[in-house]
Short mmCIF file of C-alpha atoms in Angstrom, two decimals:
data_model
loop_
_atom_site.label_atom_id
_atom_site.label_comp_id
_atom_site.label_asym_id
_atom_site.label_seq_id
_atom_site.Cartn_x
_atom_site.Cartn_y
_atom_site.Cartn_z
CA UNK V 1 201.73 175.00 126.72
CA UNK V 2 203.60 173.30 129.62
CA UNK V 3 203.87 170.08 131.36
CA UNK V 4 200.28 169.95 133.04
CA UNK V 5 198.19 167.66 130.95
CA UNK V 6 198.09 165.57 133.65
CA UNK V 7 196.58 167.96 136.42
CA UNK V 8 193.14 167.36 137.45
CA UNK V 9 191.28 170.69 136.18
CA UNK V 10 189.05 170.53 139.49
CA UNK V 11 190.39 172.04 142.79
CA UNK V 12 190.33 169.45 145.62
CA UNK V 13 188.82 170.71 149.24
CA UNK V 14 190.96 172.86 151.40
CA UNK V 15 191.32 172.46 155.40
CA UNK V 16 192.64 173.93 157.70
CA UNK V 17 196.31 174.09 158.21
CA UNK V 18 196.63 173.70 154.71
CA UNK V 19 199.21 176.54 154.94
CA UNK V 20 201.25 175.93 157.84
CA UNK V 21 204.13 174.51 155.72
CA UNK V 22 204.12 177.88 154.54
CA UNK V 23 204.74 180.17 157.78
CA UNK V 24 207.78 181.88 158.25
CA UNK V 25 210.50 183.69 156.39
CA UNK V 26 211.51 182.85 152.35
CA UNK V 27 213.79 183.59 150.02
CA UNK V 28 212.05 183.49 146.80
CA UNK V 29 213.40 183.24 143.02
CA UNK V 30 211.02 183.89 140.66
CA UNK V 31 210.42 183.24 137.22
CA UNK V 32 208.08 184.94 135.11
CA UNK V 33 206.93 185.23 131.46
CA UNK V 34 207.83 188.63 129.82
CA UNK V 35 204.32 188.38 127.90
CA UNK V 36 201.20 185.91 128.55
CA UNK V 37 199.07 183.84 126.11
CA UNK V 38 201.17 185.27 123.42
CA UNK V 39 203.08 182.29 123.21
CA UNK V 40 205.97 183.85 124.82
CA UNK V 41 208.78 182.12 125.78
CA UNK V 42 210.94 184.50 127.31
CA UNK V 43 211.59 184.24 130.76
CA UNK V 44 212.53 186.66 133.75
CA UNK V 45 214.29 185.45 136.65
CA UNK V 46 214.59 187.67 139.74
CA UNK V 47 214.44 187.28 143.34
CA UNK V 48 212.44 188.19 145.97
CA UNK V 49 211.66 187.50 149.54
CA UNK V 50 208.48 186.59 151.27
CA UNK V 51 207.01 186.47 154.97
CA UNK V 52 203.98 184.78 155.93
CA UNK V 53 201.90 184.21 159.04
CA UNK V 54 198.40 182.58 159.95
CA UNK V 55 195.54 185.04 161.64
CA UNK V 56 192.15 184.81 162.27
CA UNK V 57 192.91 182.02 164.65
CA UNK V 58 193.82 179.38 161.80
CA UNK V 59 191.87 180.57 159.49
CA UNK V 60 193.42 183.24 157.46
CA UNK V 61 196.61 182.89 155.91
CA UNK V 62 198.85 185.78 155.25
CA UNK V 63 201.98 186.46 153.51
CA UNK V 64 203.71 189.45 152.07
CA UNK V 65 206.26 190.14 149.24
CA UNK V 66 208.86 192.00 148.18
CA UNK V 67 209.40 191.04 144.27
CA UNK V 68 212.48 192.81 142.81
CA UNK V 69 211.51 192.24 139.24
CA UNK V 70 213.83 193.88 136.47
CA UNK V 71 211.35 196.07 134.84
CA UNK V 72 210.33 197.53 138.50
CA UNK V 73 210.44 195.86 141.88
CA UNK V 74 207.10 195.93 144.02
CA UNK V 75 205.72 194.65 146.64
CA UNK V 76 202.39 192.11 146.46
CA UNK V 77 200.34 190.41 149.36
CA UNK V 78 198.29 187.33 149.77
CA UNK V 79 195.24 187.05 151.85
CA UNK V 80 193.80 183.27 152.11
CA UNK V 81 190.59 182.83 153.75
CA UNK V 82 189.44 179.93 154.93
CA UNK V 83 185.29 179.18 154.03
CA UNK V 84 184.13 175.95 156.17
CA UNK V 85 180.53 175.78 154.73
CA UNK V 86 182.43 175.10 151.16
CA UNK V 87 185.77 173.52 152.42
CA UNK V 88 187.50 175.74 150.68
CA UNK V 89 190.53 178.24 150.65
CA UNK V 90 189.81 181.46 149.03
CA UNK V 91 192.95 183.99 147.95
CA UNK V 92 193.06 187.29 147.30
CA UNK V 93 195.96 189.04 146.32
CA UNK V 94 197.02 192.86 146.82
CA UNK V 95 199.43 194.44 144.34
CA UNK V 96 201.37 197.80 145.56
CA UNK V 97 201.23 198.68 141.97
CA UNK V 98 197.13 199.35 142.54
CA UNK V 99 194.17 199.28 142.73
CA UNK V 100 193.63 199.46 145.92
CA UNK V 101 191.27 196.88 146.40
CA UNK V 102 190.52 193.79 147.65
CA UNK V 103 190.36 191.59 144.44
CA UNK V 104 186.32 190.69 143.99
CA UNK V 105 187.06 186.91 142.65
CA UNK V 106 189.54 185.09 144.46
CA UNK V 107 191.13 182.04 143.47
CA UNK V 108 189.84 178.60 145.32
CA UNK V 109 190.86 175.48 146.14
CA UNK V 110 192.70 173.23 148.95
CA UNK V 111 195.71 170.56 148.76
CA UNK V 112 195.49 166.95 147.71
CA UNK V 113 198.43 166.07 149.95
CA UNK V 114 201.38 167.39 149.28
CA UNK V 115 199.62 169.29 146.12
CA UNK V 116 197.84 172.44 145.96
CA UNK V 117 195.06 173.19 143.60
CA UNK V 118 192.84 176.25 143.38
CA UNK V 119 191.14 177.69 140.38
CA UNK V 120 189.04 180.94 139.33
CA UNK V 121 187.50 182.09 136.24
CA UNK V 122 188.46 185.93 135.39
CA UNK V 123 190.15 187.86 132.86
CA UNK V 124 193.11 189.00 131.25
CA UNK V 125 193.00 192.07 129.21
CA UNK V 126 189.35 191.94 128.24
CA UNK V 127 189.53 187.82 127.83
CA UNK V 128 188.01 185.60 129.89
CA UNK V 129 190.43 182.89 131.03
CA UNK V 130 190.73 180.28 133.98
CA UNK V 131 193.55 181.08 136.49
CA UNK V 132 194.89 178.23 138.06
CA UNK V 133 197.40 177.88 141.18
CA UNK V 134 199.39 175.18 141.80
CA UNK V 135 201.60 174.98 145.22
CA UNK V 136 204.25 172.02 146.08
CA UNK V 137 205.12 171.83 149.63
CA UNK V 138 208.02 169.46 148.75
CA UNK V 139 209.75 169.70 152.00
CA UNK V 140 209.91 171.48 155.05
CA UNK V 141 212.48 174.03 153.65
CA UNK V 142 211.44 174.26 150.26
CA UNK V 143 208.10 174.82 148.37
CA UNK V 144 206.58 175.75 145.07
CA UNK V 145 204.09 177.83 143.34
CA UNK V 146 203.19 178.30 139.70
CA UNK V 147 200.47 180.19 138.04
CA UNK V 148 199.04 179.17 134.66
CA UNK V 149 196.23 180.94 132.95
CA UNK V 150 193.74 179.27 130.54
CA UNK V 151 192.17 181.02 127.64
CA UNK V 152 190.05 177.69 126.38
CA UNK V 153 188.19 177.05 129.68
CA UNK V 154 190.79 174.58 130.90
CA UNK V 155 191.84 172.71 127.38
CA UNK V 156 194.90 173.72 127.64
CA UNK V 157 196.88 176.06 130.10
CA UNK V 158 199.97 178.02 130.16
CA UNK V 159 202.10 178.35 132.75
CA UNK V 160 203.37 182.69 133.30
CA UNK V 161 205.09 182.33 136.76
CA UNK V 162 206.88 180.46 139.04
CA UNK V 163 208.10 180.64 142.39
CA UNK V 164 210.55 178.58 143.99
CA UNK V 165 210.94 179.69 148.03
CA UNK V 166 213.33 178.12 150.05
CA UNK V 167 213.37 178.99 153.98
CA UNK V 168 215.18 181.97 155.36
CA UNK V 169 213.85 181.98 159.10
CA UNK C 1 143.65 212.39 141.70
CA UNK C 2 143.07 215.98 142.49
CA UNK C 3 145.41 217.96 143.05
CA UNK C 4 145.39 222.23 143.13
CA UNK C 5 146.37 222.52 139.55
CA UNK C 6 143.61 220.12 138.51
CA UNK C 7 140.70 222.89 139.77
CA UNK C 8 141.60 225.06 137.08
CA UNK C 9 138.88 224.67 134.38
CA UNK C 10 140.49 224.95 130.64
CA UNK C 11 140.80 228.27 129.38
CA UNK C 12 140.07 229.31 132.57
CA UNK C 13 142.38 232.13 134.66
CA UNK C 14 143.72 230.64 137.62
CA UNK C 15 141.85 231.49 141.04
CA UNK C 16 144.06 233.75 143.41
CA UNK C 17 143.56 231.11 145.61
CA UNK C 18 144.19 228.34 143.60
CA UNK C 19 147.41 230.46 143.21
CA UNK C 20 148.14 230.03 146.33
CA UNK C 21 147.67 226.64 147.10
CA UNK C 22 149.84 226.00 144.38
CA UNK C 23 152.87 228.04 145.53
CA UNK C 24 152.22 226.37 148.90
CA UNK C 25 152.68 222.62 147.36
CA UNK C 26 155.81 223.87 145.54
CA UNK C 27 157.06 225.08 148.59
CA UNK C 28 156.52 221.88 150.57
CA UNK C 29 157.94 220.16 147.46
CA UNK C 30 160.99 222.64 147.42
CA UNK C 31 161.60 222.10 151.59
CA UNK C 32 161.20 218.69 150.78
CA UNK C 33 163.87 218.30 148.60
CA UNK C 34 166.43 220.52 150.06
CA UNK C 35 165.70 218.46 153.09
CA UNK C 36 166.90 215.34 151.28
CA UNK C 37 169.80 217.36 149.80
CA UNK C 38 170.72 217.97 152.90
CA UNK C 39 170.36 214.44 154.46
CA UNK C 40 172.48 213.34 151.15
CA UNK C 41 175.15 215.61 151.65
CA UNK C 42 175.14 214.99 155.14
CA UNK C 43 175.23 211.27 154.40
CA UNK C 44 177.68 211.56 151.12
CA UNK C 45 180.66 214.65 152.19
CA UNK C 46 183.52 214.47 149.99
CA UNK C 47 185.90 211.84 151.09
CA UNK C 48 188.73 213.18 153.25
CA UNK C 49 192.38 212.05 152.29
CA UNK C 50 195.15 210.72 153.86
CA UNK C 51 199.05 209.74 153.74
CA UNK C 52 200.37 206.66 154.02
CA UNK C 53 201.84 207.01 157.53
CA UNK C 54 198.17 207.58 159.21
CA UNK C 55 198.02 204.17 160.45
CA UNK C 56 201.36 204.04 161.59
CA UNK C 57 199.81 204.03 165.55
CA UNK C 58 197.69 200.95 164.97
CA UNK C 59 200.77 198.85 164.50
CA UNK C 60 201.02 196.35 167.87
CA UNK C 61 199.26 194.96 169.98
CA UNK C 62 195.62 196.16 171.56
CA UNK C 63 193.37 195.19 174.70
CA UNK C 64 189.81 196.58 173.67
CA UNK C 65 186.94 197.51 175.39
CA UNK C 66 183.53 196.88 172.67
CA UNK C 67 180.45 198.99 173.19
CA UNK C 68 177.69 197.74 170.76
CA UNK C 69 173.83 198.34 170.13
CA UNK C 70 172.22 195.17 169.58
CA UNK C 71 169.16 194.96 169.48
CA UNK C 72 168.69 198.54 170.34
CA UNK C 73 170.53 197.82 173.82
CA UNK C 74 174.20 198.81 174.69
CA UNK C 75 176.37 195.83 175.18
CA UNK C 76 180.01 195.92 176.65
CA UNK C 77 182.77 193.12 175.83
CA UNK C 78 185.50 192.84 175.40
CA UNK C 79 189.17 191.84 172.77
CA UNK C 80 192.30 192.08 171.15
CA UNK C 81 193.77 193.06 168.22
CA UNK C 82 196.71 192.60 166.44
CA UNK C 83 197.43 195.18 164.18
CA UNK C 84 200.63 194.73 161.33
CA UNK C 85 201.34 196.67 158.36
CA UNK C 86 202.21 194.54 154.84
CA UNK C 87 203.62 196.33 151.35
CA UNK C 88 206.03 198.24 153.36
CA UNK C 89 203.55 200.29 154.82
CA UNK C 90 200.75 200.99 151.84
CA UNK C 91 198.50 198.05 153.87
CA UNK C 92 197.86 197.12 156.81
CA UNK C 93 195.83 193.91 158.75
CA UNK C 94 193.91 193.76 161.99
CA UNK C 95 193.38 190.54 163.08
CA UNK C 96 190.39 190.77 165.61
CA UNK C 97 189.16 188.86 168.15
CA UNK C 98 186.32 189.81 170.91
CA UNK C 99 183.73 187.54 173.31
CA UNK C 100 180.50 188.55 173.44
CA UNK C 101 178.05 186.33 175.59
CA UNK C 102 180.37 183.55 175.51
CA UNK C 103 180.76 183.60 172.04
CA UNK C 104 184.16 184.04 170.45
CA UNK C 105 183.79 186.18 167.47
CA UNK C 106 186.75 186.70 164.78
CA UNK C 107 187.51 189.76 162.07
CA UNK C 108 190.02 190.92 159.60
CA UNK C 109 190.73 194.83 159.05
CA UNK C 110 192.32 195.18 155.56
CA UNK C 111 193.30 198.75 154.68
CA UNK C 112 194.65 199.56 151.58
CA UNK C 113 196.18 202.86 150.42
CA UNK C 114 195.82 204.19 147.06
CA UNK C 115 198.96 207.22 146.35
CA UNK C 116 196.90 208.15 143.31
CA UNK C 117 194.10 209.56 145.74
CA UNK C 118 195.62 209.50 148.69
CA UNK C 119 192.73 207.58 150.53
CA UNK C 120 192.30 204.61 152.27
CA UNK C 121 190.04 201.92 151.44
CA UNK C 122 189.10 199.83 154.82
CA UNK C 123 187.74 196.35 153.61
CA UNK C 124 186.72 194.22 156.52
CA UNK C 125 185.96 189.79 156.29
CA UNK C 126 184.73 188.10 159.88
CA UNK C 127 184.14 184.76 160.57
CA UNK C 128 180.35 184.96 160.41
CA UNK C 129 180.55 185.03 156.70
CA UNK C 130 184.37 184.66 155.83
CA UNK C 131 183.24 183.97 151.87
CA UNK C 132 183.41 187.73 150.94
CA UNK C 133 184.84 191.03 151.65
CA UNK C 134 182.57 193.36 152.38
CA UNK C 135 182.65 196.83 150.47
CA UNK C 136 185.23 199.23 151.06
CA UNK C 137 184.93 202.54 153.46
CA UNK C 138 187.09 205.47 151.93
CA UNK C 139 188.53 208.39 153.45
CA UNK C 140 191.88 209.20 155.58
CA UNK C 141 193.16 211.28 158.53
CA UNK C 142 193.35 215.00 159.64
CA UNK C 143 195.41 215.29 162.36
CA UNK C 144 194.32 212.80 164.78
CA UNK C 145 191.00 211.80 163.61
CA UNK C 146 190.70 209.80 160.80
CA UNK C 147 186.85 209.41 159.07
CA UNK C 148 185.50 206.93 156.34
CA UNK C 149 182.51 206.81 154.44
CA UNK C 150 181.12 203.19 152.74
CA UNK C 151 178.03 201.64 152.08
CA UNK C 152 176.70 198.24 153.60
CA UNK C 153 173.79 196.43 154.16
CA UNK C 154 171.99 196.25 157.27
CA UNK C 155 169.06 193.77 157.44
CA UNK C 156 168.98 193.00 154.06
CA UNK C 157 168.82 197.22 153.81
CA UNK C 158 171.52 199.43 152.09
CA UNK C 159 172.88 201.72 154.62
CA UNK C 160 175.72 204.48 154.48
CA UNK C 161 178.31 203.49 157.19
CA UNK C 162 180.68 206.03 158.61
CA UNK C 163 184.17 204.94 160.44
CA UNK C 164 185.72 207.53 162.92
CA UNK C 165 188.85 207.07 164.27
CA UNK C 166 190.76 209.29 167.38
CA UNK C 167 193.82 208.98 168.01
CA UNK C 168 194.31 209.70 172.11
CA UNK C 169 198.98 209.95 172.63
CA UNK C 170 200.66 206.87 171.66
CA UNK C 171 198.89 204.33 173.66
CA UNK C 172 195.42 204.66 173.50
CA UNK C 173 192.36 205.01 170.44
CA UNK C 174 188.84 205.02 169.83
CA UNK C 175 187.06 203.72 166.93
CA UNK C 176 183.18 204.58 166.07
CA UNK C 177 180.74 202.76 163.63
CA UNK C 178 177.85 204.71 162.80
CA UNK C 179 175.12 204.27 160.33
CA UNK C 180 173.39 207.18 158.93
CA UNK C 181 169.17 206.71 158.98
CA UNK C 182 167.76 208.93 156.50
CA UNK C 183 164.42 209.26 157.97
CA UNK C 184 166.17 210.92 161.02
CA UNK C 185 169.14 212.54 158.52
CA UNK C 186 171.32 211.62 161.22
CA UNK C 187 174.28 209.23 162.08
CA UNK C 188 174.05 207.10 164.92
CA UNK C 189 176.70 205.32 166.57
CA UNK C 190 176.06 201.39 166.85
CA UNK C 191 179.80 200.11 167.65
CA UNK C 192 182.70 201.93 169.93
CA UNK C 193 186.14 200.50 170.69
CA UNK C 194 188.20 201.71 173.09
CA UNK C 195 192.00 200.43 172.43
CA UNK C 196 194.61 200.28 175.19
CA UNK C 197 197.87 199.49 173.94
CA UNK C 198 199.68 195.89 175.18
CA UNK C 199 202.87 195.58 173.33
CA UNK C 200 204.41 197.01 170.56
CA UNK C 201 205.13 195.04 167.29
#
C-alpha cells in the first residue's frame, strides 16, 4: 500500500472549469500494475497519447485515448459530467475492449486546488472495493492521474495505475 | 362472479348453448391475446445490426431544424450539433444544443459499438438531469436508415422508444423519436430533426 495515508478519503466539490488545465493534446506514459490487490508489485510502463476537449457548453469534459499497453494496445474514453444540484463531477469511462456501455456508477468528486479527488464504491472481480482518482494539475504542461482501489472501505488503498501526461499540442 | 362455465350444474352435461358462449369467451380471449402479441412484436422486432462505419456521416458540424410534440402541439426550433467520433471510430459524441421558447437547452449523444453484436447502443445525458445516463437504444443501419429500439420513461411511465435515422446524400439527415402506445399498438412520432450540414470536422 502506497504513499496516500495522508489523502482525505472524502472527495471535495467539483466546479466548473475544473478540467480546463486538461484540454488539448498529451503524450501520456503510463504505469500500471500487472495484477491488483494481489499485492503485486510489478509494474508496466507504456505510452500512450490522449486528446481532450470540453462540450456541453462547459459542462462535459471529454477526452480520448490511445493506450499502447504491452499485453494489447486499446483505446479508452472519459466522459465527465458536470451535476450543479450536487457540485459535483461525475466520470464515466468507455473501454474499446467492451462492453459497450456507459458505465452505471461513475466516479465523483471535484479539485481542492491544484488536487483532484473523486471516489466511487464498485467492484473488482466479485469484491466490493472503493475506487479512488486522484489528478495533479502541476503545471500548465504537465499533469497527473493515479487510480487506487480499496478493498477495506478506504483503510487502506492501493495504488494500480498511473499516468503522467505532458502536453503535445 | 359468474361467468359461462359457472352455469354448468355438477354432474351436469354442458348446455349447447352454454357451449357456445364458452367458445365465444375463448375466442375473445384468443383475439385478445394475439392482439397483444402483435402490439409486442410490433413494439419489441429483433434488433437490426450495424458496422462500425454507419455513423461515419454524422461526423461535423450540423444546423438543425427541431419539430417536437409538447404538450400534444407541434413546436418548431431550432440548433446545432457537433458530432465527433472517439476510440478510433467504435464511439461517437453529439454535443447538442437547441432554443426552444427562449430557453437554451443542452444534450450529449453517446453511441457505442459493440463488434461482438454488431449493434449500437445510443445512450443520451442532457442538462435537465445531467446526473444519469439514460438507458441505451440498440440497433444499427441498413443502407441508409438506421433504427433503434430502447425503453424509457415517460411521465413517470415505462415506454418503448424507437430512434430512426435517414440518411438524405452527404449533407443532409433526419432523425425521428417515436414512442410506441400500446393501447393504440402504434408508434407515434414526438421529436423530428432535420440536419443541414455546416462544416466538416
Amino acid at each position: 500500500m502506497l504513499h496516500t495515508a495522508s489523502i482525505p478519503d472524502h472527495a471535495p466539490p467539483g466546479r466548473l472549469g475544473d478540467w480546463n488545465f486538461l484540454v488539448g493534446r498529451w503524450r501520456v506514459r503510463h504505469r500500471k500494475l500487472a495484477e491488483r490487490l494481489v499485492g503485486s508489485t510489478y509494474w508496466m510502463e507504456f505510452d500512450g497519447e490522449c486528446s481532450c476537449w470540453m462540450a456541453l457548453g462547459d459542462g462535459v469534459n471529454i477526452d480520448d485515448h490511445f493506450i499502447d499497453q504491452p499485453t494489447g494496445s486499446y483505446r479508452a474514453s472519459t466522459i465527465r459530467v458536470f451535476d450543479p444540484k450536487r457540485a459535483a463531477w461525475d466520470i464515466y469511462w468507455i473501454d474499446s475492449r467492451g462492453p459497450p456501455a456507459v458505465m452505471a456508477r461513475p466516479i465523483s468528486g471535484g479539485f481542492e486546488g491544484k488536487i483532484g479527488r473523486l471516489f466511487a464504491d464498485d467492484e473488482w472481480q466479485g469484491r466490493p472495493i472503493r475506487t479512488r482518482f486522484l489528478w495533479f494539475s502541476d503545471d500548465p504542461e504537465h499533469c497527473r492521474w493515479e487510480q487506487a482501489f480499496s478493498p477495506d472501505a478506504g483503510k487502506t488503498w492501493e495504488t494500480n495505475w498511473e499516468m503522467r501526461l505532458e502536453r503535445a499540442s | 362472479m359468474k361467468g359461462p362455465l359457472h352455469q354448468t350444474a355438477p354432474g351436469e352435461r354442458d348446455e349447447p348453448d352454454i357451449d357456445r358462449r364458452a367458445l365465444l369467451a375463448a375466442i375473445a380471449a384468443t383475439a385478445l391475446a394475439t392482439a397483444s402479441a402483435q402490439s409486442f412484436a410490433m413494439a419489441r422486432p429483433p434488433l437490426p445490426t450495424g458496422r462500425i462505419t454507419d455513423f461515419d456521416f454524422l461526423h461535423g458540424h450540423w444546423k438543425v431544424k427541431h419539430r417536437a410534440l409538447i404538450q400534444q402541439r407541434w413546436q418548431e426550433f431550432e440548433g446545432e450539433v457537433t458530432s465527433r467520433p472517439l476510440l478510433a471510430g467504435q464511439t461517437n459524441i453529439d454535443d447538442n444544443i437547441w432554443t426552444l421558447n427562449g430557453k437554451t437547452s443542452r444534450g450529449l449523444a453517446v453511441r457505442i459499438f459493440d463488434p461482438k453484436s454488431s449493434r449500437w447502443s445510443i445512450f443520451w445525458l442532457d442538462d435537465r438531469a445531467p446526473e444519469k445516463f439514460g438507458p441505451p437504444a440498440v440497433g444499427g443501419f441498413t443502407g441508409n436508415k438506421g433504427t433503434f429500439y430502447g425503453d424509457e420513461e415517460y411521465q413517470g411511465k415505462p415506454v418503448r422508444v424507437r430512434l430512426s435515422w435517414f440518411i438524405d446524400g452527404t449533407d443532409r439527415a433526419r432523425w425521428e423519436q417515436a414512442y410506441f402506445f400500446d393501447s393504440e399498438a402504434t408508434w407515434r412520432p414526438n421529436w423530428l430533426w432535420f440536419f443541414d450540414r455546416t462544416a466538416s470536422i
